[in-house]
Coordinates of C-alpha atoms in Angstrom, one line a residue:
Chain I
M1 CA 0.0 0.0 0.0
Y2 CA 3.0 2.3 0.5
P3 CA 5.7 1.5 -2.1
T4 CA 9.2 1.7 -0.8
E5 CA 10.5 3.7 -3.8
C6 CA 8.3 6.6 -2.7
R7 CA 8.8 9.2 0.1
Y8 CA 5.8 10.5 2.0
S9 CA 4.7 13.7 3.7
K10 CA 2.7 13.9 6.9
E11 CA -0.1 15.5 4.8
H12 CA -0.4 12.2 2.9
E13 CA 1.3 13.0 -0.4
W14 CA 3.8 10.7 -2.0
V15 CA 6.8 11.7 -4.2
R16 CA 8.8 9.3 -6.4
L17 CA 12.0 10.2 -8.1
D18 CA 11.7 9.7 -11.9
E19 CA 14.5 10.2 -14.4
G20 CA 16.4 13.4 -15.1
G21 CA 15.8 15.1 -11.7
Q22 CA 12.1 15.0 -11.9
A23 CA 9.6 13.6 -9.4
S24 CA 6.0 12.5 -9.6
V25 CA 3.6 13.5 -6.8
G26 CA 0.3 12.0 -5.8
I27 CA -1.8 11.2 -2.7
T28 CA -1.4 8.0 -0.7
Y29 CA -3.6 4.9 -0.5
Y30 CA -4.6 6.0 3.0
A31 CA -5.5 9.6 1.9
Q32 CA -7.7 8.4 -1.0
K33 CA -9.4 5.9 1.3
Q34 CA -10.1 8.6 3.8
L35 CA -11.6 10.9 1.1
G36 CA -13.7 8.2 -0.6
D37 CA -14.8 8.7 -4.2
V38 CA -12.7 11.5 -5.7
V39 CA -14.8 13.6 -8.1
Y40 CA -12.7 16.6 -8.8
V41 CA -9.0 17.6 -8.7
D42 CA -7.8 21.1 -9.1
L43 CA -4.2 21.3 -10.3
P44 CA -1.8 24.2 -11.0
P45 CA -0.7 25.1 -14.6
V46 CA 2.6 23.8 -15.9
G47 CA 5.3 26.3 -15.0
T48 CA 4.1 27.0 -11.5
R49 CA 7.0 27.2 -9.0
L50 CA 6.3 25.4 -5.7
L51 CA 8.0 25.5 -2.4
Q52 CA 8.2 22.4 -0.2
F53 CA 4.9 21.9 1.7
Q54 CA 3.2 24.7 -0.2
K55 CA -0.4 24.2 -1.3
F56 CA -0.6 23.3 -5.0
G57 CA -4.3 22.3 -5.5
E58 CA -7.4 20.7 -4.1
V59 CA -8.8 17.2 -4.2
E60 CA -12.6 16.9 -3.8
S61 CA -14.6 13.8 -2.9
V62 CA -18.4 13.5 -2.5
K63 CA -17.8 14.1 1.3
S64 CA -15.2 16.8 1.5
V65 CA -12.5 19.0 0.0
S66 CA -8.8 18.7 1.0
D67 CA -5.8 20.9 0.1
L68 CA -2.9 19.3 -1.7
F69 CA 0.6 20.2 -0.5
S70 CA 3.8 19.7 -2.5
P71 CA 6.2 17.4 -0.7
V72 CA 9.1 19.0 -2.7
S73 CA 10.2 22.4 -4.1
G74 CA 10.5 22.9 -7.8
E75 CA 8.7 23.8 -11.1
V76 CA 5.6 21.9 -12.3
V77 CA 6.7 20.3 -15.6
A78 CA 3.5 18.2 -16.2
V79 CA 0.1 17.8 -14.7
N80 CA -2.0 14.6 -15.2
Q81 CA -4.5 15.6 -17.9
E82 CA -6.6 12.5 -17.2
M83 CA -7.7 14.1 -13.9
A84 CA -10.2 16.3 -15.9
D85 CA -12.3 13.3 -16.9
K86 CA -11.2 10.5 -14.7
P87 CA -10.4 11.7 -11.2
E88 CA -11.5 8.3 -9.9
L89 CA -7.9 7.2 -10.9
V90 CA -6.8 8.7 -7.6
N91 CA -8.8 6.0 -5.9
K92 CA -8.1 3.2 -8.3
E93 CA -4.4 3.7 -8.9
P94 CA -3.1 6.2 -6.3
Y95 CA 0.6 5.4 -7.2
G96 CA 0.0 4.8 -11.0
G97 CA -2.6 6.5 -13.2
G98 CA -3.6 8.6 -10.3
W99 CA -0.4 10.7 -10.1
L100 CA -1.1 14.4 -10.0
I101 CA 1.9 16.5 -11.0
R102 CA 5.5 16.1 -12.1
V103 CA 8.0 18.5 -10.6
A104 CA 11.6 19.4 -11.7
L105 CA 13.3 19.1 -8.3
K106 CA 15.0 22.2 -7.0
D107 CA 16.8 20.4 -4.2
A108 CA 16.9 16.6 -4.1
A109 CA 18.1 16.7 -0.5
E110 CA 14.5 17.7 0.5
L111 CA 13.5 14.1 0.0
E112 CA 15.5 13.3 3.1
K113 CA 13.1 15.4 5.1
L114 CA 10.2 13.2 4.1
L115 CA 9.1 9.9 5.6
T116 CA 10.1 6.5 4.4
S117 CA 7.5 3.9 3.5
Q118 CA 7.9 2.3 6.9
E119 CA 7.8 5.6 8.8
Y120 CA 4.7 6.6 6.9
Q121 CA 3.0 3.3 7.6
G122 CA 3.6 4.0 11.3
L123 CA 2.0 7.4 11.0
V124 CA -1.1 6.0 9.3
E125 CA -1.5 3.3 11.9
Q126 CA -1.3 6.0 14.7
E127 CA -3.9 8.1 12.9
A128 CA -6.2 5.2 12.3
H129 CA -6.4 4.6 16.1
Chain G
M1 CA -22.9 9.8 23.0
L2 CA -24.2 8.7 19.6
Q3 CA -27.2 6.5 19.4
R4 CA -27.1 3.1 17.6
T5 CA -29.7 1.2 15.6
P6 CA -30.4 -2.5 16.1
L7 CA -28.3 -3.1 12.9
Y8 CA -25.2 -1.4 14.4
P9 CA -23.4 -4.7 15.1
V10 CA -24.1 -5.9 11.6
H11 CA -22.6 -2.7 10.1
Q12 CA -19.5 -3.1 12.4
R13 CA -19.1 -6.7 11.4
M14 CA -19.4 -5.9 7.7
G15 CA -16.7 -3.2 8.0
A16 CA -18.9 -0.3 7.1
R17 CA -17.3 3.2 7.4
M18 CA -19.4 4.9 10.1
T19 CA -20.4 8.5 10.4
A20 CA -22.3 10.7 12.8
F21 CA -25.7 11.8 11.5
A22 CA -28.4 13.6 13.5
G23 CA -27.0 12.1 16.7
W24 CA -26.8 8.6 15.3
E25 CA -23.8 6.5 14.4
M26 CA -24.8 5.3 10.9
P27 CA -23.0 3.6 8.0
E28 CA -21.7 6.2 5.6
S29 CA -20.6 3.7 3.0
Y30 CA -19.7 0.1 2.5
Q31 CA -17.8 -0.2 -0.8
G32 CA -18.0 3.5 -1.9
I33 CA -20.7 6.1 -2.2
L34 CA -20.8 6.2 -6.0
A35 CA -20.7 2.4 -6.5
E36 CA -23.6 2.1 -4.0
S37 CA -25.5 4.9 -5.8
R38 CA -25.1 3.0 -9.1
A39 CA -26.2 -0.3 -7.5
V40 CA -29.5 1.4 -6.5
R41 CA -30.1 2.7 -10.0
T42 CA -29.4 -0.6 -11.7
G43 CA -30.2 -3.3 -9.2
A44 CA -31.1 -3.0 -5.5
G45 CA -29.5 -1.3 -2.5
L46 CA -30.3 -1.9 1.1
F47 CA -30.2 0.9 3.7
D48 CA -30.6 0.9 7.5
V49 CA -33.2 3.7 8.1
S50 CA -33.9 2.7 11.7
H51 CA -32.8 6.2 12.9
L52 CA -36.0 7.7 11.5
G53 CA -38.7 8.4 14.1
R54 CA -41.8 6.0 14.1
Y55 CA -44.8 7.1 16.1
Q56 CA -48.2 5.4 16.4
I57 CA -51.3 7.5 16.9
Q58 CA -54.5 5.7 17.7
G59 CA -57.9 6.5 19.0
E60 CA -61.4 7.5 18.0
L61 CA -60.2 11.0 17.2
A62 CA -57.0 10.0 15.5
L63 CA -58.1 11.3 12.1
P64 CA -59.1 14.8 13.3
F65 CA -55.9 14.9 15.3
M66 CA -53.8 14.1 12.2
E67 CA -55.8 16.6 10.2
Y68 CA -55.0 19.3 12.8
L69 CA -51.2 18.5 12.9
L70 CA -50.5 17.9 9.2
V71 CA -50.9 20.4 6.4
S72 CA -52.4 17.9 3.9
R73 CA -55.9 16.5 3.7
I74 CA -55.6 13.2 5.5
L75 CA -59.2 12.0 5.1
P76 CA -58.5 10.6 1.6
V77 CA -55.6 8.6 2.9
A78 CA -57.4 5.3 3.0
V79 CA -56.4 2.3 5.2
G80 CA -53.3 0.8 3.5
R81 CA -52.1 4.1 2.1
A82 CA -49.2 6.4 2.9
R83 CA -48.7 10.1 2.2
Y84 CA -45.8 12.5 2.2
T85 CA -46.8 15.6 4.1
L86 CA -45.5 18.3 6.5
L87 CA -45.9 19.4 10.1
C88 CA -45.8 23.2 10.3
H89 CA -45.7 25.4 13.4
E90 CA -48.1 28.3 14.0
E91 CA -45.9 30.7 12.0
G92 CA -45.9 28.4 9.0
G93 CA -42.4 27.1 9.2
I94 CA -41.7 23.4 8.6
L95 CA -41.3 21.3 11.7
D96 CA -40.8 18.1 9.8
D97 CA -41.5 16.5 6.5
S98 CA -43.0 13.1 7.3
L99 CA -44.7 10.1 5.9
V100 CA -48.1 9.4 7.4
Y101 CA -49.4 5.8 7.2
H102 CA -53.0 4.8 7.6
L103 CA -52.7 1.2 9.1
E104 CA -56.2 0.6 10.3
Q105 CA -59.3 2.5 11.1
Q106 CA -58.3 5.0 13.8
R107 CA -54.7 3.9 13.7
Y108 CA -51.9 5.9 12.0
W109 CA -48.1 5.9 11.9
L110 CA -46.0 9.0 11.5
V111 CA -42.5 8.5 10.3
S112 CA -40.2 11.6 11.0
N113 CA -36.7 12.6 10.1
A114 CA -34.1 11.3 12.5
L115 CA -33.1 14.8 13.3
N116 CA -36.7 15.6 14.4
R117 CA -37.4 12.4 16.2
V118 CA -37.6 13.9 19.7
K119 CA -39.1 17.2 18.6
V120 CA -42.0 15.5 16.7
G121 CA -42.7 13.2 19.7
Q122 CA -43.0 16.3 21.9
W123 CA -45.1 18.1 19.3
L124 CA -47.6 15.2 19.1
H125 CA -48.0 15.1 22.9
R126 CA -48.3 18.9 23.1
W127 CA -51.4 19.0 20.9
A128 CA -52.9 15.6 21.7
G129 CA -54.9 16.7 24.8
P130 CA -58.4 17.5 23.3
Y131 CA -58.2 14.4 21.1
S132 CA -57.4 11.9 23.8
V133 CA -55.4 9.9 21.3
E134 CA -52.9 7.3 22.4
I135 CA -49.4 8.1 21.1
A136 CA -46.6 5.5 21.2
D137 CA -43.0 5.9 20.1
V138 CA -42.5 2.6 18.4
S139 CA -39.0 3.5 17.2
P140 CA -36.9 1.8 19.9
D141 CA -38.6 -1.6 19.5
T142 CA -38.5 -1.6 15.7
A143 CA -35.9 -1.3 12.9
A144 CA -36.5 0.0 9.4
L145 CA -34.8 -1.1 6.2
A146 CA -35.1 0.6 2.8
L147 CA -34.8 -1.8 -0.2
Q148 CA -34.4 0.5 -3.2
G149 CA -33.8 -0.1 -6.9
P150 CA -35.4 -1.8 -9.9
S151 CA -34.7 -5.3 -8.6
S152 CA -36.4 -4.6 -5.3
P153 CA -39.8 -6.2 -6.1
M154 CA -38.1 -9.3 -7.4
I155 CA -36.0 -9.6 -4.3
L156 CA -38.6 -8.9 -1.7
A157 CA -41.2 -11.2 -3.4
Q158 CA -38.9 -14.1 -2.6
L159 CA -39.3 -13.5 1.1
G160 CA -43.1 -13.1 1.3
D161 CA -46.3 -13.3 -0.6
P162 CA -45.2 -12.5 -4.1
S163 CA -48.4 -11.2 -5.5
A164 CA -49.1 -9.0 -2.5
I165 CA -45.6 -7.5 -2.6
Q166 CA -45.4 -7.0 -6.3
G167 CA -48.9 -5.8 -6.5
L168 CA -48.4 -3.1 -3.8
G169 CA -48.8 0.2 -5.5
P170 CA -46.7 3.3 -4.9
F171 CA -47.5 4.8 -1.5
N172 CA -49.4 1.7 -0.5
C173 CA -48.6 -0.2 2.7
L174 CA -49.2 -3.6 3.9
Q175 CA -48.8 -5.6 7.2
T176 CA -47.4 -8.9 6.1
M177 CA -44.8 -11.6 6.7
V178 CA -41.3 -11.0 5.2
G179 CA -38.7 -13.7 5.6
G180 CA -40.6 -15.1 8.6
C181 CA -40.8 -11.6 10.3
Q182 CA -44.0 -9.7 10.9
A183 CA -43.4 -6.4 9.0
L184 CA -45.0 -3.2 7.8
V185 CA -44.0 -2.9 4.1
S186 CA -44.6 0.2 2.0
R187 CA -43.8 1.0 -1.5
T188 CA -42.0 4.2 -0.6
G189 CA -38.4 5.5 -0.5
Y190 CA -36.1 8.5 -0.8
T191 CA -34.0 7.6 -3.8
G192 CA -36.3 8.3 -6.8
E193 CA -36.2 4.6 -7.6
D194 CA -38.8 1.9 -7.2
G195 CA -38.5 0.2 -3.8
F196 CA -39.8 -0.6 -0.4
E197 CA -39.5 0.5 3.2
I198 CA -39.8 -2.4 5.7
V199 CA -40.4 -1.9 9.4
T200 CA -39.9 -5.0 11.6
G201 CA -39.0 -5.9 15.1
A202 CA -35.6 -4.8 16.4
A203 CA -34.5 -8.4 17.1
E204 CA -35.6 -9.7 13.7
A205 CA -33.9 -6.9 11.7
P206 CA -30.4 -8.3 11.4
G207 CA -31.7 -11.6 10.1
L208 CA -33.9 -9.9 7.5
W209 CA -31.0 -7.6 6.5
Q210 CA -28.8 -10.7 5.8
R211 CA -31.5 -12.5 3.8
L212 CA -32.0 -9.4 1.6
L213 CA -28.2 -9.2 1.0
D214 CA -28.2 -13.0 0.2
L215 CA -30.8 -12.3 -2.5
G216 CA -28.5 -9.7 -4.2
A217 CA -29.2 -6.4 -2.5
V218 CA -26.1 -4.3 -2.1
P219 CA -25.5 -2.7 1.4
C220 CA -25.6 1.1 1.2
G221 CA -24.8 3.9 3.5
L222 CA -26.1 7.4 4.1
G223 CA -23.6 8.8 1.6
A224 CA -25.3 7.0 -1.3
R225 CA -28.7 7.9 0.2
D226 CA -27.8 11.6 0.0
V227 CA -26.5 11.3 -3.7
L228 CA -29.7 9.5 -4.7
R229 CA -32.1 11.9 -3.0
L230 CA -30.4 14.8 -4.5
E231 CA -30.6 13.3 -8.0
A232 CA -34.3 12.8 -7.4
G233 CA -34.6 16.4 -6.2
F234 CA -35.8 15.5 -2.7
V235 CA -35.2 18.0 0.1
L236 CA -33.3 17.0 3.3
Y237 CA -34.6 18.5 6.5
G238 CA -31.8 20.4 8.3
N239 CA -30.1 21.2 4.9
D240 CA -32.8 22.4 2.5
I241 CA -35.7 23.0 4.8
D242 CA -36.0 23.9 8.5
E243 CA -38.3 25.7 10.9
M244 CA -37.4 29.0 9.2
T245 CA -38.5 27.7 5.8
N246 CA -42.1 27.8 4.7
P247 CA -43.6 25.2 2.3
Y248 CA -44.2 27.6 -0.6
E249 CA -40.5 28.7 -0.9
A250 CA -39.4 25.1 -0.6
G251 CA -41.5 24.0 -3.5
L252 CA -43.7 22.0 -1.2
G253 CA -46.8 24.3 -1.5
W254 CA -48.6 21.4 -3.2
L255 CA -48.7 19.6 0.1
V256 CA -50.7 22.4 1.8
H257 CA -54.5 22.1 1.6
L258 CA -55.6 25.5 2.9
D259 CA -59.2 24.7 2.2
K260 CA -59.3 21.5 4.3
G261 CA -60.4 23.2 7.6
E262 CA -58.5 24.3 10.6
F263 CA -54.9 23.0 11.1
L264 CA -51.7 24.1 12.7
G265 CA -50.1 26.9 10.8
R266 CA -53.1 27.5 8.4
E267 CA -53.5 31.2 9.0
A268 CA -49.8 31.9 8.6
L269 CA -49.6 29.8 5.5
Q270 CA -52.6 31.6 4.0
R271 CA -50.9 34.9 4.6
I272 CA -47.6 33.7 3.1
K273 CA -49.3 32.4 0.1
E274 CA -51.1 35.7 -0.5
R275 CA -48.0 37.8 0.2
G276 CA -45.7 35.7 -2.0
V277 CA -42.3 34.3 -1.3
R278 CA -38.9 36.0 -1.0
R279 CA -36.9 33.1 -2.3
R280 CA -37.5 29.8 -4.0
L281 CA -35.8 26.4 -3.9
I282 CA -34.1 25.5 -7.2
G283 CA -31.8 22.8 -8.5
L284 CA -28.3 23.6 -9.7
Q285 CA -26.7 21.7 -12.5
M286 CA -23.1 22.6 -12.5
Q287 CA -21.1 23.0 -15.6
G288 CA -18.0 21.5 -13.9
R289 CA -17.1 18.7 -11.5
E290 CA -16.7 21.0 -8.5
I291 CA -19.4 20.3 -5.9
P292 CA -21.6 23.2 -4.7
R293 CA -21.7 22.9 -0.9
A294 CA -24.1 24.2 1.7
G295 CA -23.5 28.0 2.3
Y296 CA -21.8 28.8 -1.0
A297 CA -23.2 31.9 -2.7
I298 CA -25.1 31.8 -6.0
L299 CA -24.4 34.8 -8.2
V300 CA -25.7 36.5 -11.4
G301 CA -23.5 39.1 -13.0
G302 CA -21.4 39.3 -9.8
D303 CA -24.4 40.0 -7.5
K304 CA -25.5 37.4 -4.9
V305 CA -28.9 36.1 -5.7
G306 CA -29.0 33.1 -3.3
Q307 CA -27.3 30.3 -1.5
V308 CA -26.6 26.6 -1.9
T309 CA -28.2 24.3 0.7
S310 CA -27.0 20.8 -0.5
G311 CA -24.7 19.5 -3.2
T312 CA -23.1 16.4 -4.5
H313 CA -21.6 14.7 -7.5
S314 CA -24.2 12.9 -9.6
P315 CA -22.9 9.6 -11.0
I316 CA -25.9 9.3 -13.4
L317 CA -25.4 12.8 -14.9
G318 CA -21.6 12.9 -14.6
T319 CA -21.7 16.4 -13.3
S320 CA -22.2 18.0 -9.9
I321 CA -25.6 19.1 -8.7
G322 CA -27.1 21.0 -5.9
L323 CA -30.1 22.5 -4.3
G324 CA -30.4 26.1 -3.1
Y325 CA -32.5 29.2 -2.7
V326 CA -32.5 32.1 -5.1
T327 CA -34.7 35.2 -5.4
P328 CA -38.0 34.5 -7.2
E329 CA -37.1 36.4 -10.3
M330 CA -34.1 34.1 -10.8
A331 CA -35.9 30.9 -10.1
T332 CA -36.7 30.0 -13.7
A333 CA -35.4 26.9 -15.4
G334 CA -32.5 27.6 -17.7
T335 CA -31.3 30.7 -15.9
Q336 CA -27.5 30.8 -16.0
V337 CA -25.8 31.5 -12.7
E338 CA -22.5 31.1 -11.0
V339 CA -21.6 29.4 -7.8
D340 CA -18.7 30.8 -5.7
I341 CA -16.8 27.7 -5.0
R342 CA -14.1 28.7 -2.5
G343 CA -13.4 31.9 -4.5
K344 CA -13.7 30.4 -8.0
L345 CA -16.9 31.2 -10.0
V346 CA -18.2 28.1 -11.6
P347 CA -21.1 28.3 -14.0
A348 CA -24.4 26.5 -13.4
I349 CA -27.9 26.3 -14.8
I350 CA -31.0 26.5 -12.8
V351 CA -33.2 23.4 -13.0
K352 CA -36.7 22.9 -11.8
G353 CA -37.8 19.5 -10.6
P354 CA -35.8 16.3 -10.3
F355 CA -32.4 15.8 -12.0
Y356 CA -33.2 12.2 -12.6
R357 CA -36.4 10.2 -13.0
S358 CA -36.5 6.4 -12.9
R359 CA -37.9 4.5 -15.9
P360 CA -41.6 3.7 -15.4
Q361 CA -42.2 0.4 -13.6
S362 CA -42.9 -2.4 -16.0

């Protein structure tokens, strides 16, 4: 549920290092489970510069709306166009087709400030109790 | 401390996600709100609606008492019939929107919103004096299930007298055996789909619940119930109507029979009808996927003309929908408005009537 190749924020986003200093960002299995059916995702335009832990969008389910926070600093180089018609991908494939944005990392060392899969799992278990 | 229905242990065991609603710990969803909504539109869904209030009113003057409390004419509600109606207070505001069942001569049931369960009980006792009717809160000893969706008749018929169940007309009710349990079955619901509401003993309910699931009904929570009622254009007490709302502005004026004789709220309602309303309930069909939520402003040309009271995403329409109030001059079908969704103006079209109608029963 929490792939080891990802790093995690306490706000329940994941980030995964891709090739060429870029990273994909999405929300975790736990986050999508808490939200329930996602019906709308608001994402920033390509070119937006984000700071680590800055709000970059919103994810809306039938029940509620949550802010999205970027786990890393950098420039948005791609947004998942599929979100316009198929936001349910966030529920179905949170680490695959449900990715949200791709960021050109400003400082790869920021990843070290994030939680490992194991640490994040611990956080989720605490929250669930 | 939240109250629990007789089906609570079943919801727990089945792993439902629970939520607090009107003081009750109820299932919000089992497999997902949208999947459950679809199940009701295409097959059958099963809801625990035991949190609703169930009151029995009986006595020689039960009919005049009901006529006095309810805004609709109750005389034509024959034995074996049910009717959707309102209780209004002396100023014409809505105390509850309820179903009245005529079970036998001089014996009625009133089914209230969960939110108004205690209030309605107090209201009944407050006015009962001159009628010397017997009022019983049958809610704690009973449970209520709603079996909704096009497959409901086929499913329920397997647990009882098939011809009686399938032959039960809309808004008709019947005391019969279902799955070995004595039950009050009515062809009513809150989803805009064909279906039944079944009241049975608290102890029998978990067994009946399981038998209905075994026959193919999909367990559903309040999340799906809210989506379905909004698609059907039904108001929810506490969101879309309350004690400050009168029936005319809420599109419920058709329930008020001013000419039926004296009843609670009649004078005020007469005045409101003559004066006209200051706002009207309308449907909002959003032009985007963002959900209009309670409290969001409705605008025309940058000016606020009203406010959203309920909203959701409609799986059957593929867009978001809502209910809200706007000024009477804006309350025409087709009017283009905008909803202020957290600072972003999202276009919407005003719709009158339900967003969705089920196919006619075959």
